[in-house]
Coordinates of C-alpha atoms in Angstrom, one line a residue:
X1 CA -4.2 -7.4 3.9
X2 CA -1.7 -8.7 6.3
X3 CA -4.4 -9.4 9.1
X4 CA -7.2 -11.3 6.6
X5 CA -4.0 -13.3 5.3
X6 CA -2.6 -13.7 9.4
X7 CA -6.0 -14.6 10.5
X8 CA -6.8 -17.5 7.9
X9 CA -3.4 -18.9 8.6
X10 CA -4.2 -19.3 12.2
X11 CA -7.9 -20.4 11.9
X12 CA -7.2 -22.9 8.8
X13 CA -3.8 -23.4 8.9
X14 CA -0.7 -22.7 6.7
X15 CA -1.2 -25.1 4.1
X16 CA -4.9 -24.1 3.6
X17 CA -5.6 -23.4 0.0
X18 CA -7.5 -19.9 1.4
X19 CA -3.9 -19.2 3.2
X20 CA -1.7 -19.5 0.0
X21 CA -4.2 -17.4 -2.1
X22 CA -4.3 -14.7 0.7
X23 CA -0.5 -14.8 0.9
X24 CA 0.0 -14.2 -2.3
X25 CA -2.4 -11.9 -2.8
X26 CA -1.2 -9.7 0.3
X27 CA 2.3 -10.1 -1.6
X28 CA 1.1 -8.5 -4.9
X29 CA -0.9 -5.2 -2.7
X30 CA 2.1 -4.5 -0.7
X31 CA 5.1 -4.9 -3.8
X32 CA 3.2 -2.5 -5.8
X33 CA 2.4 -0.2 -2.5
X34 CA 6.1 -0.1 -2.4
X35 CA 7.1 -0.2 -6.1
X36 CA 4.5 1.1 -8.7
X37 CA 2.2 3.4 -6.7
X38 CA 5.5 5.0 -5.0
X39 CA 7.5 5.5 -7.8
X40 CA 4.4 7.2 -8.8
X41 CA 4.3 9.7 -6.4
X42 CA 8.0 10.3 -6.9
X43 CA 6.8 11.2 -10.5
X44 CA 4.3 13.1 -9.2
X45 CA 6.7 15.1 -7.2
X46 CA 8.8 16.0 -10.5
X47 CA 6.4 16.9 -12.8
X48 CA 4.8 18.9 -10.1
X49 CA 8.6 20.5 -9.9
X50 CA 8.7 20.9 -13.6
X51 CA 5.4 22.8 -14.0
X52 CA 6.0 25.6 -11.7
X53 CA 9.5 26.1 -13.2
X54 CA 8.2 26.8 -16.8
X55 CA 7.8 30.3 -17.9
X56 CA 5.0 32.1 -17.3
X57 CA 4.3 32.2 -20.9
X58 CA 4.2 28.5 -21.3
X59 CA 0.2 27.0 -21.6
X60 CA 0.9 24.4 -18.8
X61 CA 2.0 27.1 -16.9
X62 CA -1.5 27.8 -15.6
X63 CA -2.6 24.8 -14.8
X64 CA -4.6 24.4 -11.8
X65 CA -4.1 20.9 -11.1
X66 CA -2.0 19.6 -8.9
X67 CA -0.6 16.0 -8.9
X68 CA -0.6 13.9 -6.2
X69 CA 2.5 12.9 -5.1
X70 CA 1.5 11.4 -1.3
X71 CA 1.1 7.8 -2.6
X72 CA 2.3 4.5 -2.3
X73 CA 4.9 3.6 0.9
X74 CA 8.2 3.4 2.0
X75 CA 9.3 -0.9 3.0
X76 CA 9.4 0.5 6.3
X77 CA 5.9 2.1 6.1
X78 CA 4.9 -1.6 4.5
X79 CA 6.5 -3.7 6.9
X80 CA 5.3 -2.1 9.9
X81 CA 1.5 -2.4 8.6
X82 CA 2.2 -5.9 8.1
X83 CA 3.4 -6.5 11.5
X84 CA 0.2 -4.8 12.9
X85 CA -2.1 -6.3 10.7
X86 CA -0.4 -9.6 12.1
X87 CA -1.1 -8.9 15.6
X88 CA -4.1 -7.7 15.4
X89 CA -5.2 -10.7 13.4
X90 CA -3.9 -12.6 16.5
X91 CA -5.9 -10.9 18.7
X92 CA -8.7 -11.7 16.2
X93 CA -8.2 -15.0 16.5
X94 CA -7.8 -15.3 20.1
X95 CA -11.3 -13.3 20.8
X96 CA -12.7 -15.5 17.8
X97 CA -11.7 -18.8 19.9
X98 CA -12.6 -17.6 23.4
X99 CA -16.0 -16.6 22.4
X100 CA -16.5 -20.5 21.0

């Protein structure tokens, strides 16, 4: 989301109405990559924990599904992906302007 949001800033500028849309919207995917969808997975990772400890007698017990727990990202994980979508929507840009 990073490089759409990059790439309009540098084509129509920063104060383009498409920019501050994109910006925010590219705020909103990555808070809840880091916040909702990971706290998920940490979820995930308990009840996963919590199943396999009941007794054997138990009806969950048996379950066959497992739960995801591989989702969301750490700010590190978020903040690198924004800093490569940002270069590569540089490098966008600068293709884009040399082929004009």
């Amino acid at each position: 989301v990073m490089c759409l949001t990059g790439y309009i800033g540098l084509d129509q500028g920063l104060t383009s109405e498409s920019f501050a849309i994109s910006l925010i919207f590219s705020l909103i995917v990555m808070y809840d990559a880091t916040g909702v969808r990971l706290q998920a997975g940490r979820q995930a990772q308990v009840l996963n924990t919590i199943i396999t400890d009941l007794p054997l007698t138990h009806p969950v017990h048996d379950c066959k599904i497992v739960l995801r727990d591989s989702i969301g990202h750490t700010p590190l994980q978020v903040v690198a992906g924004a800093a490569l979508g940002l270069l590569v929507a540089g490098f966008s840009h600068l293709i884009a302007v040399g082929l004009h």
